[in-house]
Short mmCIF file of C-alpha atoms and ligand atoms in Angstrom, two decimals:
data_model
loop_
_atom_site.label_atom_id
_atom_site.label_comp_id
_atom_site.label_asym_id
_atom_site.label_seq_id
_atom_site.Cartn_x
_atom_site.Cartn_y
_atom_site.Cartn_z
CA UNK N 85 -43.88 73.97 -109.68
CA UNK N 86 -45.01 74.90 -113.30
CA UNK N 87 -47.63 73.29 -114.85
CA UNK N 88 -49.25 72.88 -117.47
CA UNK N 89 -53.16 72.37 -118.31
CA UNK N 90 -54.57 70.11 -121.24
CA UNK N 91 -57.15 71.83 -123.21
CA UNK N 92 -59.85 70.41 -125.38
CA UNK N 93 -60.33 72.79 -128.24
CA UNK N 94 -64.31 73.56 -128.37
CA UNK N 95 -66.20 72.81 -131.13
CA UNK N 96 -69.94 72.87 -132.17
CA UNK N 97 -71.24 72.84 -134.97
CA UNK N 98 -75.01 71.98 -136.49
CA UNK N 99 -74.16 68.88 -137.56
CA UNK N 100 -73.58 68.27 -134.08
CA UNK N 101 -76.32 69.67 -132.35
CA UNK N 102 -78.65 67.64 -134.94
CA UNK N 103 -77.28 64.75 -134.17
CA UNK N 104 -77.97 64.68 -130.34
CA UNK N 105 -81.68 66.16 -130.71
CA UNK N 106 -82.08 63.45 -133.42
CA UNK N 107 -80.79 60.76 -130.85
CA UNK N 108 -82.82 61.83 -128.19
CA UNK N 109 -81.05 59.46 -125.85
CA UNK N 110 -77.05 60.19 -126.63
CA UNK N 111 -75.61 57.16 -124.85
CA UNK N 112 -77.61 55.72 -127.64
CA UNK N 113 -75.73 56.57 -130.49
CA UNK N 114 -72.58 58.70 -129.35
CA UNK N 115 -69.27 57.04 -130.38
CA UNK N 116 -67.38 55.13 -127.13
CA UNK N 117 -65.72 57.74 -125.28
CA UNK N 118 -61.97 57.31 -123.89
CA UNK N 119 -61.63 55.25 -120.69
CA UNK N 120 -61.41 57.74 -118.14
CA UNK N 121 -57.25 59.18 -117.92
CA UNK N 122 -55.14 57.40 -114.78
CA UNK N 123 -54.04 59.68 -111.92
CA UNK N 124 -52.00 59.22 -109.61
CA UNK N 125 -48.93 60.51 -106.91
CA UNK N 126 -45.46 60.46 -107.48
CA UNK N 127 -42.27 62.49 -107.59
CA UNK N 128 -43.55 65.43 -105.15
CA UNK N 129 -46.42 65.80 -107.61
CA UNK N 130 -49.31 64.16 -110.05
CA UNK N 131 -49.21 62.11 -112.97
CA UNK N 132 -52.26 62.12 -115.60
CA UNK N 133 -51.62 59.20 -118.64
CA UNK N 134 -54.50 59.63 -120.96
CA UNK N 135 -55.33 56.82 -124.02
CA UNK N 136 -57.52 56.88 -126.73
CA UNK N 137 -58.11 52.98 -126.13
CA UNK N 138 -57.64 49.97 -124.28
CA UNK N 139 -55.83 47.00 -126.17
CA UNK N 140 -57.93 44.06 -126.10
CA UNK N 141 -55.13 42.63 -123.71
CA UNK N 142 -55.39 45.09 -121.25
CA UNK N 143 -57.70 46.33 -118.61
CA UNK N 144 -57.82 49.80 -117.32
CA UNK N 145 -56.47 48.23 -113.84
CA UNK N 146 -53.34 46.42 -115.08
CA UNK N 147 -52.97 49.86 -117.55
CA UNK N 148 -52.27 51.55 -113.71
CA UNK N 149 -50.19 48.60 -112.78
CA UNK N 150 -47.50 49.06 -115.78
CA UNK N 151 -47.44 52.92 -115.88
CA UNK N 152 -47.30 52.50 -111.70
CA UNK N 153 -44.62 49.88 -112.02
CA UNK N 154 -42.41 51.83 -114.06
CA UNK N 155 -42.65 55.40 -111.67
CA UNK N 156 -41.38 52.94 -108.88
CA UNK N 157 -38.86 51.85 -111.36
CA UNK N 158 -37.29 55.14 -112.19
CA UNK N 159 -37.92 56.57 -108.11
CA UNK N 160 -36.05 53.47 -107.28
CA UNK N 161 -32.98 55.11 -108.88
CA UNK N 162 -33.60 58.75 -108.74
CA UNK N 163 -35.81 59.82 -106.27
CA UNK N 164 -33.87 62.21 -103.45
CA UNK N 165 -36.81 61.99 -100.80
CA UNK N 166 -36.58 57.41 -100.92
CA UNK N 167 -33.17 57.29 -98.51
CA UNK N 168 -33.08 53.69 -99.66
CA UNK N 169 -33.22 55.02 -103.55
CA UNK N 170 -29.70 54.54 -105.91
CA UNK N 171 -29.27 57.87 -105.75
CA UNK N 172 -29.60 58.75 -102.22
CA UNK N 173 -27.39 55.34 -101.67
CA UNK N 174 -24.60 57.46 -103.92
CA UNK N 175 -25.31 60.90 -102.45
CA UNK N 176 -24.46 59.25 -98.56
CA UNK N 177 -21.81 57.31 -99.65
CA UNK N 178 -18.71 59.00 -98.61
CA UNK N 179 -15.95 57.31 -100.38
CA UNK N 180 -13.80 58.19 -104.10
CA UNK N 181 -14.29 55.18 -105.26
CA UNK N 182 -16.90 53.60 -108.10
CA UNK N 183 -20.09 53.48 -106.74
CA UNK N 184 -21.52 50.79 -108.87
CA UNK N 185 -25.67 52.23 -109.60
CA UNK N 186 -28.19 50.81 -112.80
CA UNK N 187 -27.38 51.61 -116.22
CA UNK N 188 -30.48 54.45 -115.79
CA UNK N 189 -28.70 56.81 -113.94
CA UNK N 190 -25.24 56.50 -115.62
CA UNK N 191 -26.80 57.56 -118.78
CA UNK N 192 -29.07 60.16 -117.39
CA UNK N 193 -25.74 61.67 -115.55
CA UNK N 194 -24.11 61.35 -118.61
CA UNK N 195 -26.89 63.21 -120.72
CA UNK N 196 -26.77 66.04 -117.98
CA UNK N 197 -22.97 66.22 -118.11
CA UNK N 198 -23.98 67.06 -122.08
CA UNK N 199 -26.77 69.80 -121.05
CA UNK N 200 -24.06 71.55 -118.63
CA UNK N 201 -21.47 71.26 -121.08
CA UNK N 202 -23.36 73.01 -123.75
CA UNK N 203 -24.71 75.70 -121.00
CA UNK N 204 -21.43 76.16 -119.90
CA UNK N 205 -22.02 75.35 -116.51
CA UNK N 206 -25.51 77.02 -116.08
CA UNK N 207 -27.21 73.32 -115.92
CA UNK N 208 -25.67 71.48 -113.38
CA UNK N 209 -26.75 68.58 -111.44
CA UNK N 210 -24.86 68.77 -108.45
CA UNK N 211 -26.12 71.93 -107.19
CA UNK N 212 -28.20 70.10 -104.58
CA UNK N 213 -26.19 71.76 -101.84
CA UNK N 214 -27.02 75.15 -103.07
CA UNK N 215 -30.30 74.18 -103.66
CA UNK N 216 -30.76 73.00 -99.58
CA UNK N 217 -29.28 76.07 -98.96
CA UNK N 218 -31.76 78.01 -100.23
CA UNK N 219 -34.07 76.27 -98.62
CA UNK N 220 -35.41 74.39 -101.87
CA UNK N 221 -34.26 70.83 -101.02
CA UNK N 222 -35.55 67.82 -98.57
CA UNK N 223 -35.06 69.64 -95.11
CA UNK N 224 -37.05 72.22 -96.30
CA UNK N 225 -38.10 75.96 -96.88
CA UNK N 226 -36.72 78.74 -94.99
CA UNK N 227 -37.74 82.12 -94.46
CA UNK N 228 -34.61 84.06 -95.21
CA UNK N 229 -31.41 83.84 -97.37
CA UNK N 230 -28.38 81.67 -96.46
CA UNK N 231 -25.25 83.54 -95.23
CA UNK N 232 -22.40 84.04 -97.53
CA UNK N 233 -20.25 81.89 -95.37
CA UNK N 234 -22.94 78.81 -96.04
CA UNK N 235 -22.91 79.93 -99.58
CA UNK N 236 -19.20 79.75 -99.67
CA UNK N 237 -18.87 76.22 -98.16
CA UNK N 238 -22.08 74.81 -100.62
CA UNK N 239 -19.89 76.07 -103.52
CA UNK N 240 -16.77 73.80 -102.49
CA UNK N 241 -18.76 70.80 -103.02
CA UNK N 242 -20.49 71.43 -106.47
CA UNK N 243 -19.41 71.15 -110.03
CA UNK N 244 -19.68 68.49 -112.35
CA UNK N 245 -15.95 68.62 -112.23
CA UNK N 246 -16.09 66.46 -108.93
CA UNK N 247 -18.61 63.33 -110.87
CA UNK N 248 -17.54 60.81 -112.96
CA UNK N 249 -19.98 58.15 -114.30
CA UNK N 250 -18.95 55.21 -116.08
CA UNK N 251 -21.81 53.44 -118.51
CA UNK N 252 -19.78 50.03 -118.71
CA UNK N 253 -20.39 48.34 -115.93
CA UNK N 254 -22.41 51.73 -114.81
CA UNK N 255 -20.70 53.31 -111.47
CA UNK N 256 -20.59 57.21 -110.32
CA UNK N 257 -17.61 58.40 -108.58
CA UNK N 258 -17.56 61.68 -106.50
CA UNK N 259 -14.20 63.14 -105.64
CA UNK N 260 -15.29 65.38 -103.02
CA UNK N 261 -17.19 63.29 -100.22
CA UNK N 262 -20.58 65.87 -99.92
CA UNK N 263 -21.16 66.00 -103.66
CA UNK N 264 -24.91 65.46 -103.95
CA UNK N 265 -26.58 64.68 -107.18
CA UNK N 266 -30.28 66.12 -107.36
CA UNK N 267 -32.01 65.32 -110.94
CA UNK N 268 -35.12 67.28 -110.28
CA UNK N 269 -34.59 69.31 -113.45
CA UNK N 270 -34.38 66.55 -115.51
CA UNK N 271 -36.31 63.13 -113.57
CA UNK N 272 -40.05 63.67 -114.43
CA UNK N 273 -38.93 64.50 -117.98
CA UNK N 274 -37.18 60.83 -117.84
CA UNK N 275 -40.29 58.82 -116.17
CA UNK N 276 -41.94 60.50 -118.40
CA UNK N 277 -40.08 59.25 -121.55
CA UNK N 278 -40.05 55.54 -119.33
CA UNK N 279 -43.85 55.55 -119.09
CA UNK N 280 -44.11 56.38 -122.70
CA UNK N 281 -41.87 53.42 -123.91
CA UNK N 282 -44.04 51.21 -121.48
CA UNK N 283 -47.32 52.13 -123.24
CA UNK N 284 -45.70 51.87 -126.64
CA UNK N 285 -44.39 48.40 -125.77
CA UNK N 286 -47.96 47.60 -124.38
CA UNK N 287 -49.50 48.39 -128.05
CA UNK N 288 -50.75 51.77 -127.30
CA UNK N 289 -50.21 54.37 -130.01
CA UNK N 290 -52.18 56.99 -128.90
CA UNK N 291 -51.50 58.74 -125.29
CA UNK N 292 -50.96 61.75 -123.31
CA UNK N 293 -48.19 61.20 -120.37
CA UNK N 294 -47.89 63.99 -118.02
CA UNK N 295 -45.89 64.01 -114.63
CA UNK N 296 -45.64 67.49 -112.47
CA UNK N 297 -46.69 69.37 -116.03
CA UNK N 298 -43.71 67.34 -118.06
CA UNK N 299 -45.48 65.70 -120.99
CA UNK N 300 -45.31 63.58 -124.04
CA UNK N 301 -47.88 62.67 -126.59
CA UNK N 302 -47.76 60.02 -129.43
CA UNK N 303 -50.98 60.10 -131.87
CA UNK N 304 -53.94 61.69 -131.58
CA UNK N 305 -57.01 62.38 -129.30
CA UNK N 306 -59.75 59.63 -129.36
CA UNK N 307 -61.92 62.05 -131.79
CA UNK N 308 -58.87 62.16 -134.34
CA UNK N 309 -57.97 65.85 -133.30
CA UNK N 310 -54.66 66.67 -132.02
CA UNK N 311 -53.25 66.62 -128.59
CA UNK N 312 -53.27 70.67 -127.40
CA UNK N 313 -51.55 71.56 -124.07
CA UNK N 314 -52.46 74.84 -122.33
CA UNK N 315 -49.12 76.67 -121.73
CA UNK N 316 -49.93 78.58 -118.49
CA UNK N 317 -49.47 81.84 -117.53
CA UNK N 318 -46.46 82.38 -115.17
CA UNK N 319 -48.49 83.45 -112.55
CA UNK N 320 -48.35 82.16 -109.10
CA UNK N 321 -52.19 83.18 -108.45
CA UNK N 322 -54.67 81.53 -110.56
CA UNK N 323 -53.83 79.39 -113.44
CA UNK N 324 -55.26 80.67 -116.67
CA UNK N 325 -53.50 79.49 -120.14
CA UNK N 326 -51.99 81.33 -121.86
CA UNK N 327 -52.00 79.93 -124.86
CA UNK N 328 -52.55 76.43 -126.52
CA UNK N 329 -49.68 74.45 -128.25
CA UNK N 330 -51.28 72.23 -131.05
CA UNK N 331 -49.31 68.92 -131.09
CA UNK N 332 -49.37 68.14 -134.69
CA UNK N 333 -46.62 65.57 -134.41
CA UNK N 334 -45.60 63.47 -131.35
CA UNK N 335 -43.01 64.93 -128.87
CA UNK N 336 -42.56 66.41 -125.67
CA UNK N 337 -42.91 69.63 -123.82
CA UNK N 338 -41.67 70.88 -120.64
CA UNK N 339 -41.89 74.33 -118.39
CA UNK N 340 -39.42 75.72 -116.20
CA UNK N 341 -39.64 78.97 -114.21
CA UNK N 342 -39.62 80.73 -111.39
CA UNK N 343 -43.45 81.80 -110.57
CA UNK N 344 -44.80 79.06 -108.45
CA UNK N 345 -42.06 77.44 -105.81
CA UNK N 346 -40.12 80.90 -104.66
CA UNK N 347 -40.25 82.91 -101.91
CA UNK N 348 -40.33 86.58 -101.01
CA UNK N 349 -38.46 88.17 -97.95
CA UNK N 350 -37.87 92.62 -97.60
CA UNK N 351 -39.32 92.77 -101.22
CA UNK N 352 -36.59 90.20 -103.12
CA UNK N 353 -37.88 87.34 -104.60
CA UNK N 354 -35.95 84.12 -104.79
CA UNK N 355 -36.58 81.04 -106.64
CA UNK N 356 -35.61 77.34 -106.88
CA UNK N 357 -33.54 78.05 -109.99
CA UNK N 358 -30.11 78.42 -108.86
CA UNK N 359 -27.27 79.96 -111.21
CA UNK N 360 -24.66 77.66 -109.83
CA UNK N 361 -22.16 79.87 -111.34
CA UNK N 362 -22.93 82.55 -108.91
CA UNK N 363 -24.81 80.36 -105.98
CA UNK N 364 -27.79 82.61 -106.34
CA UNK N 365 -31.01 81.68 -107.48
CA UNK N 366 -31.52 83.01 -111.02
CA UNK N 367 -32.57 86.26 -111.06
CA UNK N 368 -34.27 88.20 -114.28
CA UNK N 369 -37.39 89.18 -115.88
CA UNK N 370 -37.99 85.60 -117.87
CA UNK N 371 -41.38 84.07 -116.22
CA UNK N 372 -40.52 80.89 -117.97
CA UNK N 373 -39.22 79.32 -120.65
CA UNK N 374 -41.41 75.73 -122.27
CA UNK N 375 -39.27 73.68 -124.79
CA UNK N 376 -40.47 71.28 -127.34
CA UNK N 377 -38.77 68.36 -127.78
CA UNK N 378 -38.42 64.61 -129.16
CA UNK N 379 -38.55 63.34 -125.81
CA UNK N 380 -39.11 64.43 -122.28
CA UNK N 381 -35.48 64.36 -120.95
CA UNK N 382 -34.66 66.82 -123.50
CA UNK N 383 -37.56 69.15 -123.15
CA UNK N 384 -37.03 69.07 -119.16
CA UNK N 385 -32.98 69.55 -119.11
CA UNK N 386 -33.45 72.35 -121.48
CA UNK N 387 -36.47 74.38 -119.68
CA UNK N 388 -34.31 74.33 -116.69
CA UNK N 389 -30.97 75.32 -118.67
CA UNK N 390 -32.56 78.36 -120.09
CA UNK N 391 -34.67 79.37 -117.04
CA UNK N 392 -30.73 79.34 -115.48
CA UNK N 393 -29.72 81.33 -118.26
CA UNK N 394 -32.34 84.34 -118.61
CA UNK N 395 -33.76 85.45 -121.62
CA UNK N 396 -30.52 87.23 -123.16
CA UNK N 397 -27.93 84.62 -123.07
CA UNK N 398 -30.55 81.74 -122.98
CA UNK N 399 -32.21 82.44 -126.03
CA UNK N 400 -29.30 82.71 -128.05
CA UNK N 401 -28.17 79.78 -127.15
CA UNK N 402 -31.59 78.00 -128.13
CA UNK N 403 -31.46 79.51 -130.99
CA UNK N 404 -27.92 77.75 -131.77
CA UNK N 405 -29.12 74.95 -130.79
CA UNK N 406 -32.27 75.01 -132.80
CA UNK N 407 -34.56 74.40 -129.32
CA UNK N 408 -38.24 75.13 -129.89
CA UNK N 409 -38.38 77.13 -126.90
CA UNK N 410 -40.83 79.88 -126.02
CA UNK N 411 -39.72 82.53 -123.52
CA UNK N 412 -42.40 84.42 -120.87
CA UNK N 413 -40.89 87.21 -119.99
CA UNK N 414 -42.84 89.79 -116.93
CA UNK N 415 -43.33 93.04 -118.15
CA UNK N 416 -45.72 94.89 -114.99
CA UNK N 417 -48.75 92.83 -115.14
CA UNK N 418 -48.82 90.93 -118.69
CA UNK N 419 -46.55 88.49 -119.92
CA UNK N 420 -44.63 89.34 -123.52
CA UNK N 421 -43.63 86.01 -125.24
CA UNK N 422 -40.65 85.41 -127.23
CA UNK N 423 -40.34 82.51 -129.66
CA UNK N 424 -37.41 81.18 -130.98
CA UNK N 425 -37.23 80.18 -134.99
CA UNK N 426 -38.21 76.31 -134.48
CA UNK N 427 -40.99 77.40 -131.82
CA UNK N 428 -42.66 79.62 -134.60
CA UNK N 429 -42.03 76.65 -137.36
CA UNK N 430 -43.92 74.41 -134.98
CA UNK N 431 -46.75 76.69 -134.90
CA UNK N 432 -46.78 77.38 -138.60
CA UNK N 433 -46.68 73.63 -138.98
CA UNK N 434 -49.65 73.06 -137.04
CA UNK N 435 -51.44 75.55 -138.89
CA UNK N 436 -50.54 73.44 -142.22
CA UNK N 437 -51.63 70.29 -141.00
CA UNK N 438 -54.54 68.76 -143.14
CA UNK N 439 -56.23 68.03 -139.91
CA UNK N 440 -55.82 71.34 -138.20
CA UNK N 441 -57.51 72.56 -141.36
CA UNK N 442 -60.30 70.44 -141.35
CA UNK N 443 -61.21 70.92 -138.04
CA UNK N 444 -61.39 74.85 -138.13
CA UNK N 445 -65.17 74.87 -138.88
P1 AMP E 61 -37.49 72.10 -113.09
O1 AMP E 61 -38.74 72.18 -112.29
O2 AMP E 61 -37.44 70.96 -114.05
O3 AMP E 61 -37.11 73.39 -113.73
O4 AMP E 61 -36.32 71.77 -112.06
C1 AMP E 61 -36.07 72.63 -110.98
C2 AMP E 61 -35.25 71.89 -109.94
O5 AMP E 61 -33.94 71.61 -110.47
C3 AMP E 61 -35.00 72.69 -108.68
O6 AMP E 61 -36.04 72.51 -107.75
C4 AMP E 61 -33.68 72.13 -108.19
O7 AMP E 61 -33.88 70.93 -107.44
C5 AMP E 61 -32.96 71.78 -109.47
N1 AMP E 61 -32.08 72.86 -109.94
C6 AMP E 61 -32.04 74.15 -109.52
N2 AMP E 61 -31.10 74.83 -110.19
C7 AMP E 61 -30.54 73.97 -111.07
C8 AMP E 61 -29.49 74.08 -112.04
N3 AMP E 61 -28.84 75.22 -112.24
N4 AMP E 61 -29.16 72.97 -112.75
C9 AMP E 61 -29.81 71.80 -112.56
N5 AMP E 61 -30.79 71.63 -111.65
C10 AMP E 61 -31.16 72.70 -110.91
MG1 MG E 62 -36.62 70.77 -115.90
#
């Protein structure tokens, strides 16, 4: 699963270093820290929520409470490995009728129906079948390739063709009886987004949310700087950054690619990313592909729609779109990057901020 690191910009400078010999004691006179960032399990993988500060309201423990509260919240609805979730309830239902589900996931199916629209196809949530196939689902890895007849029989129940949601009273409808909906590619960008909205209605304006390496920031850092996040390298050894992406506004940023959950079998690799348009796990040089975004969702439907696509058709499309999206492509044992126009404004932008400035002493 990609990931991405936080990173704290270094900086030193006399002032500093005069300060603490002039303390002697630093808990003496250093400025109150952050309280220390919640952790956490959920969704396959970790969640880190940093703040700058408590509210007066609020302790650190009932902080965990809300931002636990609402992961149960969204895995309630979305979560493929809870049998008992919505989704799961939908997935092993069996007839063509409305399935009646929360408002949630009739607008999250609906937003995806938008992604694969605009991808033609490439995004497409109901490639769960392909996606056990491969061996990338709930029953787990295999060792070599499905055989085209499984291939073939996973394709007849896929397509976004075969899913209708409805947002008034919310319901899903399949018209073929296996059609599975998996929202992997988009669900940690969602809680994300969820856990945000909690925090903002709980007073907090300043916070880091990150699930699985999805994120979203709002503010700044308790020292004033901004939020950075470490874009790894797409390697599967080792997890050096690559480079840091100065937040200088609030939004969200997700990764999508193929270097951490494949596998490898008579020297072809295959990955989780499935082209649903051929049944084959995508196949090119891109690494991965991060996207900068408003919110979460967003980011996290459109790192997986352009890890689908490659870099060729996928970054032409982003640039249509105007996606701030930076493609990794391999080339032998380095990594060449290719921005599109917004990425490069966002960078440029940082650069320009009166704080960015200030703090490059
Ligand atoms: P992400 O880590 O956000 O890129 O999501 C990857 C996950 O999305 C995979 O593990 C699959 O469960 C699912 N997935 C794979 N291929 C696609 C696709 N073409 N469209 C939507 N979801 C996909
Ligand atoms: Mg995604």
């Amino acid at each position: 699963m990609p990931s991405l690191h936080h990173t704290h910009r270094q900086r030193s400078s006399p002032l500093t270093t005069w300060l603490v010999l002039g303390c002697g004691l630093l808990s003496a006179c250093a400025p109150p820290g952050p309280p220390p960032p919640l952790r956490g399990a959920t969704m396959g993988t970790v969640y880190t929520v940093k703040v700058t500060a408590l509210p007066a309201t609020l302790s650190q423990a009932e902080l965990q409470a809300l931002v636990e509260r609402e992961l149960q919240r969204v895995n309630a609805a979305m979560s493929t490995y809870d049998p008992q979730s919505e989704i799961s309830r939908f997935n092993q239902h069996r007839g063509d009728d409305w399935f009646p589900v929360g408002r949630d996931l009739a607008e999250i199916v609906l937003r995806a129906r938008d992604v694969g629209a605009r991808t033609a196809g490439a995004f497409d949530i109901t490639v769960g079948p392909l996606v056990e196939a491969w061996g990338f689902g709930a029953t787990g890895p295999r060792d070599s390739p499905p055989s085209g007849a499984e291939l073939a029989a996973a394709r007849t129940v896929i397509g976004m063709d075969r899913l209708s949601q409805r947002v008034d009273p919310p319901a899903l409808r399949k018209s073929v009886a296996a059609l599975q909906i998996d929202l992997s590619a988009i669900a940690k960008g969602y809680a994300v987004d969820r856990v945000a909205a909690a925090l903002d209605a709980a007073g907090i304006h300043n916070y880091l949310v990150e699930i699985g390496g999805e994120l979203r920031i709002r503010g700044r850092r308790h020292d004033g700087a901004m939020w950075r996040v470490g874009i790894e390298q797409p390697a599967p050894d080792g997890r050096r950054v690559q480079r840091a992406l100065p937040m200088h506004r609030d939004g969200a940023v997700a990764t999508s690619g193929d270097y951490r959950n494949f596998f490898e079998t008579n020297g072809q690799r295959y990955a989780h990313i499935i082209d649903p348009r051929t049944g084959m796990p995508a196949k090119h040089q891109l690494a991965s592909v991060t996207v900068i975004a408003d919110n979460c969702e967003t980011a996290d439907a459109w790192a997986t729609a352009l890890s689908v696509l490659g870099t060729r058709d996928g970054y032409r499309l982003a640039e249509n779109e105007g996606l701030a999206a930076l493609f990794m492509e391999r080339e032998g044992e380095t990594f060449a990057e290719r921005p599109t126009q917004a990425f490069d404004a966002w960078l440029s932008a940082a650069d320009q901020s009166p704080q960015e400035t200030e703090n490059n002493d």
